[in-house]
PDB file of C-alpha atoms in Angstrom:
ATOM      1  CA  UNK A   1      39.671 -25.474 -37.661  1.00 41.00           C
ATOM      2  CA  UNK A   2      37.748 -23.935 -40.545  1.00 41.00           C
ATOM      3  CA  UNK A   3      36.569 -20.379 -40.164  1.00 40.00           C
ATOM      4  CA  UNK A   4      33.795 -18.516 -41.928  1.00 41.00           C
ATOM      5  CA  UNK A   5      35.050 -16.247 -44.677  1.00 42.00           C
ATOM      6  CA  UNK A   6      34.425 -12.556 -44.061  1.00 41.00           C
ATOM      7  CA  UNK A   7      32.781 -12.473 -47.476  1.00 45.00           C
ATOM      8  CA  UNK A   8      30.225 -15.062 -46.482  1.00 42.00           C
ATOM      9  CA  UNK A   9      27.070 -13.351 -45.235  1.00 43.00           C
ATOM     10  CA  UNK A  10      26.109 -14.453 -41.795  1.00 47.00           C
ATOM     11  CA  UNK A  11      22.607 -15.675 -41.203  1.00 50.00           C
ATOM     12  CA  UNK A  12      20.466 -13.415 -39.042  1.00 51.00           C
ATOM     13  CA  UNK A  13      19.877 -14.793 -35.591  1.00 49.00           C
ATOM     14  CA  UNK A  14      16.129 -15.393 -35.201  1.00 51.00           C
ATOM     15  CA  UNK A  15      14.477 -13.438 -32.439  1.00 52.00           C
ATOM     16  CA  UNK A  16      13.899 -15.476 -29.333  1.00 55.00           C
ATOM     17  CA  UNK A  17      10.288 -16.458 -29.097  1.00 55.00           C
ATOM     18  CA  UNK A  18       8.477 -16.516 -25.787  1.00 53.00           C
ATOM     19  CA  UNK A  19       8.127 -19.986 -24.443  1.00 55.00           C
ATOM     20  CA  UNK A  20       4.842 -21.576 -23.533  1.00 55.00           C
ATOM     21  CA  UNK A  21       5.754 -21.180 -19.887  1.00 60.00           C
ATOM     22  CA  UNK A  22       6.242 -17.422 -20.360  1.00 75.00           C
ATOM     23  CA  UNK A  23       2.866 -17.053 -22.041  1.00 74.00           C
ATOM     24  CA  UNK A  24       1.216 -19.131 -19.344  1.00 71.00           C
ATOM     25  CA  UNK A  25       2.855 -17.049 -16.625  1.00 84.00           C
ATOM     26  CA  UNK A  26       1.658 -13.809 -18.219  1.00 85.00           C
ATOM     27  CA  UNK A  27      -1.874 -15.156 -18.498  1.00 88.00           C
ATOM     28  CA  UNK A  28      -1.734 -16.330 -14.901  1.00 88.00           C
ATOM     29  CA  UNK A  29      -0.634 -12.867 -13.742  1.00 93.00           C
ATOM     30  CA  UNK A  30      -3.487 -11.293 -15.674  1.00 95.00           C
ATOM     31  CA  UNK A  31      -5.984 -13.661 -14.079  1.00 96.00           C
ATOM     32  CA  UNK A  32      -4.572 -12.958 -10.644  1.00 96.00           C
ATOM     33  CA  UNK A  33      -4.788  -9.211 -11.246  1.00 97.00           C
ATOM     34  CA  UNK A  34      -8.425  -9.535 -12.332  1.00 97.00           C
ATOM     35  CA  UNK A  35      -9.244 -11.416  -9.156  1.00 98.00           C
ATOM     36  CA  UNK A  36      -7.556  -8.802  -6.966  1.00 97.00           C
ATOM     37  CA  UNK A  37      -9.402  -6.013  -8.790  1.00 97.00           C
ATOM     38  CA  UNK A  38     -12.694  -7.857  -8.281  1.00 97.00           C
ATOM     39  CA  UNK A  39     -11.870  -8.403  -4.603  1.00 97.00           C
ATOM     40  CA  UNK A  40     -11.199  -4.676  -4.196  1.00 96.00           C
ATOM     41  CA  UNK A  41     -14.529  -3.839  -5.801  1.00 96.00           C
ATOM     42  CA  UNK A  42     -16.448  -6.176  -3.514  1.00 96.00           C
ATOM     43  CA  UNK A  43     -14.632  -5.013  -0.381  1.00 96.00           C
ATOM     44  CA  UNK A  44     -15.298  -1.367  -1.234  1.00 94.00           C
ATOM     45  CA  UNK A  45     -18.934  -2.063  -2.018  1.00 93.00           C
ATOM     46  CA  UNK A  46     -22.014  -1.589   0.091  1.00 89.00           C
ATOM     47  CA  UNK A  47     -21.911  -5.097   1.534  1.00 88.00           C
ATOM     48  CA  UNK A  48     -24.936  -6.310  -0.403  1.00 93.00           C
ATOM     49  CA  UNK A  49     -22.768  -8.993  -2.047  1.00 94.00           C
ATOM     50  CA  UNK A  50     -20.984 -11.198   0.523  1.00 95.00           C
ATOM     51  CA  UNK A  51     -17.218 -11.338   0.184  1.00 96.00           C
ATOM     52  CA  UNK A  52     -16.590 -14.953  -0.813  1.00 97.00           C
ATOM     53  CA  UNK A  53     -14.164 -16.549  -3.242  1.00 97.00           C
ATOM     54  CA  UNK A  54     -17.124 -17.619  -5.372  1.00 97.00           C
ATOM     55  CA  UNK A  55     -18.450 -14.066  -5.626  1.00 98.00           C
ATOM     56  CA  UNK A  56     -14.992 -12.668  -6.327  1.00 98.00           C
ATOM     57  CA  UNK A  57     -14.517 -15.216  -9.115  1.00 98.00           C
ATOM     58  CA  UNK A  58     -17.882 -14.297 -10.625  1.00 97.00           C
ATOM     59  CA  UNK A  59     -17.113 -10.577 -10.450  1.00 97.00           C
ATOM     60  CA  UNK A  60     -13.756 -11.160 -12.113  1.00 96.00           C
ATOM     61  CA  UNK A  61     -15.165 -13.385 -14.842  1.00 96.00           C
ATOM     62  CA  UNK A  62     -13.067 -16.317 -13.629  1.00 95.00           C
ATOM     63  CA  UNK A  63     -14.119 -19.818 -12.669  1.00 96.00           C
ATOM     64  CA  UNK A  64     -14.310 -20.614  -8.980  1.00 97.00           C
ATOM     65  CA  UNK A  65     -11.719 -23.332  -9.441  1.00 96.00           C
ATOM     66  CA  UNK A  66      -9.292 -20.902 -11.079  1.00 96.00           C
ATOM     67  CA  UNK A  67      -9.797 -18.505  -8.179  1.00 97.00           C
ATOM     68  CA  UNK A  68      -8.713 -21.226  -5.770  1.00 96.00           C
ATOM     69  CA  UNK A  69      -5.760 -22.024  -8.011  1.00 96.00           C
ATOM     70  CA  UNK A  70      -4.398 -18.532  -7.311  1.00 96.00           C
ATOM     71  CA  UNK A  71      -5.768 -17.987  -3.801  1.00 97.00           C
ATOM     72  CA  UNK A  72      -6.316 -20.715  -1.249  1.00 96.00           C
ATOM     73  CA  UNK A  73      -9.156 -18.916   0.515  1.00 97.00           C
ATOM     74  CA  UNK A  74     -10.734 -15.519   0.964  1.00 96.00           C
ATOM     75  CA  UNK A  75      -8.090 -14.520   3.506  1.00 98.00           C
ATOM     76  CA  UNK A  76      -5.423 -14.913   0.816  1.00 98.00           C
ATOM     77  CA  UNK A  77      -7.495 -12.622  -1.388  1.00 97.00           C
ATOM     78  CA  UNK A  78      -7.814 -10.015   1.354  1.00 98.00           C
ATOM     79  CA  UNK A  79      -4.084 -10.099   2.027  1.00 98.00           C
ATOM     80  CA  UNK A  80      -3.457  -9.609  -1.690  1.00 98.00           C
ATOM     81  CA  UNK A  81      -5.657  -6.506  -1.564  1.00 97.00           C
ATOM     82  CA  UNK A  82      -3.756  -5.241   1.490  1.00 97.00           C
ATOM     83  CA  UNK A  83      -0.548  -5.468  -0.521  1.00 97.00           C
ATOM     84  CA  UNK A  84      -2.174  -4.077  -3.663  1.00 97.00           C
ATOM     85  CA  UNK A  85      -3.200  -0.785  -2.041  1.00 96.00           C
ATOM     86  CA  UNK A  86       0.236  -0.119  -0.548  1.00 96.00           C
ATOM     87  CA  UNK A  87       1.300   2.166  -3.457  1.00 96.00           C
ATOM     88  CA  UNK A  88      -1.776   4.306  -2.814  1.00 93.00           C
ATOM     89  CA  UNK A  89      -1.153   5.250   0.816  1.00 92.00           C
ATOM     90  CA  UNK A  90       2.223   4.030   2.099  1.00 96.00           C
ATOM     91  CA  UNK A  91       4.647   4.339  -0.823  1.00 97.00           C
ATOM     92  CA  UNK A  92       3.916   8.056  -1.441  1.00 97.00           C
ATOM     93  CA  UNK A  93       4.562   8.799   2.236  1.00 97.00           C
ATOM     94  CA  UNK A  94       7.816   6.842   2.150  1.00 98.00           C
ATOM     95  CA  UNK A  95       8.884   8.828  -0.897  1.00 98.00           C
ATOM     96  CA  UNK A  96       7.907  12.153   0.676  1.00 98.00           C
ATOM     97  CA  UNK A  97      10.010  11.404   3.749  1.00 98.00           C
ATOM     98  CA  UNK A  98      12.858   9.642   1.955  1.00 97.00           C
ATOM     99  CA  UNK A  99      13.498  12.236  -0.756  1.00 97.00           C
ATOM    100  CA  UNK A 100      16.394  14.636  -0.064  1.00 97.00           C
ATOM    101  CA  UNK A 101      15.831  17.765   1.995  1.00 97.00           C
ATOM    102  CA  UNK A 102      15.823  19.248   5.444  1.00 98.00           C
ATOM    103  CA  UNK A 103      13.265  18.299   8.069  1.00 97.00           C
ATOM    104  CA  UNK A 104      11.246  21.402   7.184  1.00 97.00           C
ATOM    105  CA  UNK A 105      11.226  20.518   3.487  1.00 98.00           C
ATOM    106  CA  UNK A 106      10.259  16.909   4.108  1.00 98.00           C
ATOM    107  CA  UNK A 107       7.610  17.944   6.627  1.00 97.00           C
ATOM    108  CA  UNK A 108       6.003  20.214   4.039  1.00 97.00           C
ATOM    109  CA  UNK A 109       5.869  17.344   1.565  1.00 97.00           C
ATOM    110  CA  UNK A 110       4.298  15.110   4.199  1.00 97.00           C
ATOM    111  CA  UNK A 111       1.730  17.736   5.187  1.00 96.00           C
ATOM    112  CA  UNK A 112       0.777  18.289   1.557  1.00 94.00           C
ATOM    113  CA  UNK A 113       0.388  14.571   0.993  1.00 93.00           C
ATOM    114  CA  UNK A 114      -1.610  13.898   4.155  1.00 92.00           C
ATOM    115  CA  UNK A 115      -4.079  16.671   3.433  1.00 88.00           C
ATOM    116  CA  UNK A 116      -5.004  15.376  -0.014  1.00 85.00           C
ATOM    117  CA  UNK A 117      -8.537  13.974   0.138  1.00 77.00           C
ATOM    118  CA  UNK A 118      -8.649  10.198   0.279  1.00 76.00           C
ATOM    119  CA  UNK A 119     -10.706   8.550  -2.423  1.00 78.00           C
ATOM    120  CA  UNK A 120     -14.043   7.109  -1.338  1.00 80.00           C
ATOM    121  CA  UNK A 121     -13.114   3.620  -2.571  1.00 87.00           C
ATOM    122  CA  UNK A 122      -9.844   3.588  -0.637  1.00 88.00           C
ATOM    123  CA  UNK A 123     -11.603   4.845   2.478  1.00 87.00           C
ATOM    124  CA  UNK A 124     -14.214   2.083   2.253  1.00 90.00           C
ATOM    125  CA  UNK A 125     -11.476  -0.465   1.592  1.00 94.00           C
ATOM    126  CA  UNK A 126      -9.670   0.505   4.775  1.00 92.00           C
ATOM    127  CA  UNK A 127     -12.903   0.227   6.746  1.00 92.00           C
ATOM    128  CA  UNK A 128     -13.612  -3.224   5.328  1.00 95.00           C
ATOM    129  CA  UNK A 129     -10.067  -4.412   6.002  1.00 96.00           C
ATOM    130  CA  UNK A 130     -10.298  -3.246   9.607  1.00 95.00           C
ATOM    131  CA  UNK A 131     -13.543  -5.167  10.016  1.00 95.00           C
ATOM    132  CA  UNK A 132     -12.030  -8.372   8.658  1.00 96.00           C
ATOM    133  CA  UNK A 133      -8.978  -7.848  10.875  1.00 97.00           C
ATOM    134  CA  UNK A 134     -11.249  -8.089  13.913  1.00 96.00           C
ATOM    135  CA  UNK A 135     -12.280 -11.583  12.900  1.00 94.00           C
ATOM    136  CA  UNK A 136      -9.243 -13.015  11.119  1.00 97.00           C
ATOM    137  CA  UNK A 137      -5.817 -13.208  12.749  1.00 97.00           C
ATOM    138  CA  UNK A 138      -4.006 -13.439   9.417  1.00 98.00           C
ATOM    139  CA  UNK A 139      -5.661 -10.286   8.116  1.00 98.00           C
ATOM    140  CA  UNK A 140      -4.924  -8.566  11.415  1.00 98.00           C
ATOM    141  CA  UNK A 141      -1.241  -9.496  11.192  1.00 98.00           C
ATOM    142  CA  UNK A 142      -1.001  -8.390   7.581  1.00 97.00           C
ATOM    143  CA  UNK A 143      -2.723  -5.073   8.180  1.00 97.00           C
ATOM    144  CA  UNK A 144      -0.714  -4.460  11.342  1.00 97.00           C
ATOM    145  CA  UNK A 145       2.470  -4.909   9.323  1.00 97.00           C
ATOM    146  CA  UNK A 146       1.319  -2.298   6.819  1.00 97.00           C
ATOM    147  CA  UNK A 147       0.502   0.168   9.577  1.00 97.00           C
ATOM    148  CA  UNK A 148       3.919  -0.392  11.155  1.00 97.00           C
ATOM    149  CA  UNK A 149       5.460   0.511   7.823  1.00 97.00           C
ATOM    150  CA  UNK A 150       3.222   3.601   7.575  1.00 97.00           C
ATOM    151  CA  UNK A 151       4.044   4.731  11.137  1.00 97.00           C
ATOM    152  CA  UNK A 152       7.745   4.194  10.502  1.00 98.00           C
ATOM    153  CA  UNK A 153       7.601   7.066   8.003  1.00 98.00           C
ATOM    154  CA  UNK A 154       6.804   9.498  10.814  1.00 98.00           C
ATOM    155  CA  UNK A 155       9.562   8.098  13.001  1.00 98.00           C
ATOM    156  CA  UNK A 156      12.015   8.553  10.127  1.00 98.00           C
ATOM    157  CA  UNK A 157      10.816  12.130   9.634  1.00 98.00           C
ATOM    158  CA  UNK A 158      11.505  13.055  13.270  1.00 97.00           C
ATOM    159  CA  UNK A 159      14.817  11.214  13.178  1.00 96.00           C
ATOM    160  CA  UNK A 160      15.849  13.682  10.486  1.00 97.00           C
ATOM    161  CA  UNK A 161      14.962  16.468  12.910  1.00 96.00           C
ATOM    162  CA  UNK A 162      16.836  14.738  15.740  1.00 96.00           C
ATOM    163  CA  UNK A 163      19.935  14.473  13.574  1.00 95.00           C
ATOM    164  CA  UNK A 164      19.689  18.143  12.619  1.00 95.00           C
ATOM    165  CA  UNK A 165      19.245  19.302  16.211  1.00 93.00           C
ATOM    166  CA  UNK A 166      21.562  16.839  17.885  1.00 90.00           C
ATOM    167  CA  UNK A 167      19.806  17.266  21.207  1.00 86.00           C
ATOM    168  CA  UNK A 168      18.531  13.781  21.956  1.00 86.00           C
ATOM    169  CA  UNK A 169      15.071  14.288  20.474  1.00 93.00           C
ATOM    170  CA  UNK A 170      12.966  11.149  20.930  1.00 95.00           C
ATOM    171  CA  UNK A 171      12.127  10.474  17.281  1.00 96.00           C
ATOM    172  CA  UNK A 172      10.215   7.281  17.958  1.00 96.00           C
ATOM    173  CA  UNK A 173       7.753   8.751  20.452  1.00 96.00           C
ATOM    174  CA  UNK A 174       7.258  11.880  18.365  1.00 96.00           C
ATOM    175  CA  UNK A 175       6.732   9.843  15.223  1.00 97.00           C
ATOM    176  CA  UNK A 176       4.252   7.490  16.863  1.00 97.00           C
ATOM    177  CA  UNK A 177       2.368  10.444  18.341  1.00 96.00           C
ATOM    178  CA  UNK A 178       2.136  12.160  14.951  1.00 96.00           C
ATOM    179  CA  UNK A 179       0.977   8.955  13.265  1.00 96.00           C
ATOM    180  CA  UNK A 180      -1.714   8.397  15.886  1.00 95.00           C
ATOM    181  CA  UNK A 181      -2.957  11.973  15.549  1.00 93.00           C
ATOM    182  CA  UNK A 182      -3.072  11.828  11.754  1.00 92.00           C
ATOM    183  CA  UNK A 183      -4.868   8.479  11.818  1.00 90.00           C
ATOM    184  CA  UNK A 184      -7.403   9.873  14.257  1.00 86.00           C
ATOM    185  CA  UNK A 185      -7.933  12.907  12.049  1.00 85.00           C
ATOM    186  CA  UNK A 186      -8.860  10.621   9.152  1.00 77.00           C
ATOM    187  CA  UNK A 187     -11.551   9.042  11.305  1.00 75.00           C
ATOM    188  CA  UNK A 188     -12.896  12.460  12.327  1.00 77.00           C
ATOM    189  CA  UNK A 189     -12.940  13.673   8.726  1.00 70.00           C
ATOM    190  CA  UNK A 190     -15.036  10.703   7.687  1.00 69.00           C
ATOM    191  CA  UNK A 191     -17.768  12.103   9.960  1.00 70.00           C
ATOM    192  CA  UNK A 192     -17.159  15.832   9.707  1.00 72.00           C
ATOM    193  CA  UNK A 193     -15.897  17.276   6.405  1.00 74.00           C
ATOM    194  CA  UNK A 194     -15.659  20.765   7.874  1.00 78.00           C
ATOM    195  CA  UNK A 195     -12.499  19.920   9.810  1.00 79.00           C
ATOM    196  CA  UNK A 196      -9.560  21.924   8.414  1.00 87.00           C
ATOM    197  CA  UNK A 197      -7.265  18.979   7.696  1.00 85.00           C
ATOM    198  CA  UNK A 198      -4.296  21.046   6.587  1.00 88.00           C
ATOM    199  CA  UNK A 199      -4.357  23.265   9.671  1.00 92.00           C
ATOM    200  CA  UNK A 200      -4.655  20.262  11.980  1.00 91.00           C
ATOM    201  CA  UNK A 201      -1.928  18.210  10.304  1.00 93.00           C
ATOM    202  CA  UNK A 202       0.391  21.221  10.221  1.00 94.00           C
ATOM    203  CA  UNK A 203      -0.248  21.872  13.913  1.00 94.00           C
ATOM    204  CA  UNK A 204       0.511  18.246  14.758  1.00 94.00           C
ATOM    205  CA  UNK A 205       3.622  17.752  12.630  1.00 96.00           C
ATOM    206  CA  UNK A 206       5.250  21.129  13.259  1.00 95.00           C
ATOM    207  CA  UNK A 207       3.890  21.519  16.775  1.00 95.00           C
ATOM    208  CA  UNK A 208       5.505  18.293  17.930  1.00 94.00           C
ATOM    209  CA  UNK A 209       8.727  19.365  16.251  1.00 94.00           C
ATOM    210  CA  UNK A 210       8.800  22.726  17.995  1.00 90.00           C
ATOM    211  CA  UNK A 211       7.981  21.454  21.460  1.00 78.00           C
ATOM    212  CA  UNK A 212      10.095  18.323  21.345  1.00 61.00           C
ATOM    213  CA  UNK A 213       7.359  16.529  23.283  1.00 44.00           C
ATOM    214  CA  UNK A 214       8.134  12.968  24.280  1.00 44.00           C
ATOM    215  CA  UNK A 215      11.794  13.485  25.188  1.00 48.00           C
TER     216      UNK A 215
END
């Protein structure tokens, strides 16, 4: 079989060009992202513009038909928003708990994170999502799943403490109690900004740890 001489210059291999499918997929992802961003804006608004697929499409500069190409109905859009905001309130908590350290070190990270003021848009988004969850079983199931994931962070935190102490600490009950207290604090803060969030969160997280309540 003939071989190419080492003196014969080899032809450069042309760079692989993106296929039409790749370009179409990228454009589709951009359109989908625009629709989700528009849905977030409407949900966090003052309610003067009804949340419909038609209004979301208009706000995103997309045709109504294209909106339905990506999302079957407004519930699909809401569920996409539920997933889209996860990195803003659940992922940081998972990272604070999951990063290496003792219970005390992780608890301090959690306290610092939980006492950062929540943005007004995110706060209004949560309120809107809760309202839709009252009237839509699919939204309720999706949001409930996110809250289970959020509450699991607290259970994991107290499991670290249980492992350190080795005394049969009930991590699940402590974690659920802490999550409920922190969630309630957020509701109180929305009405009364004078509440000392850091002092309250610290009292809850460390107080439950010191008393071992729920065993």
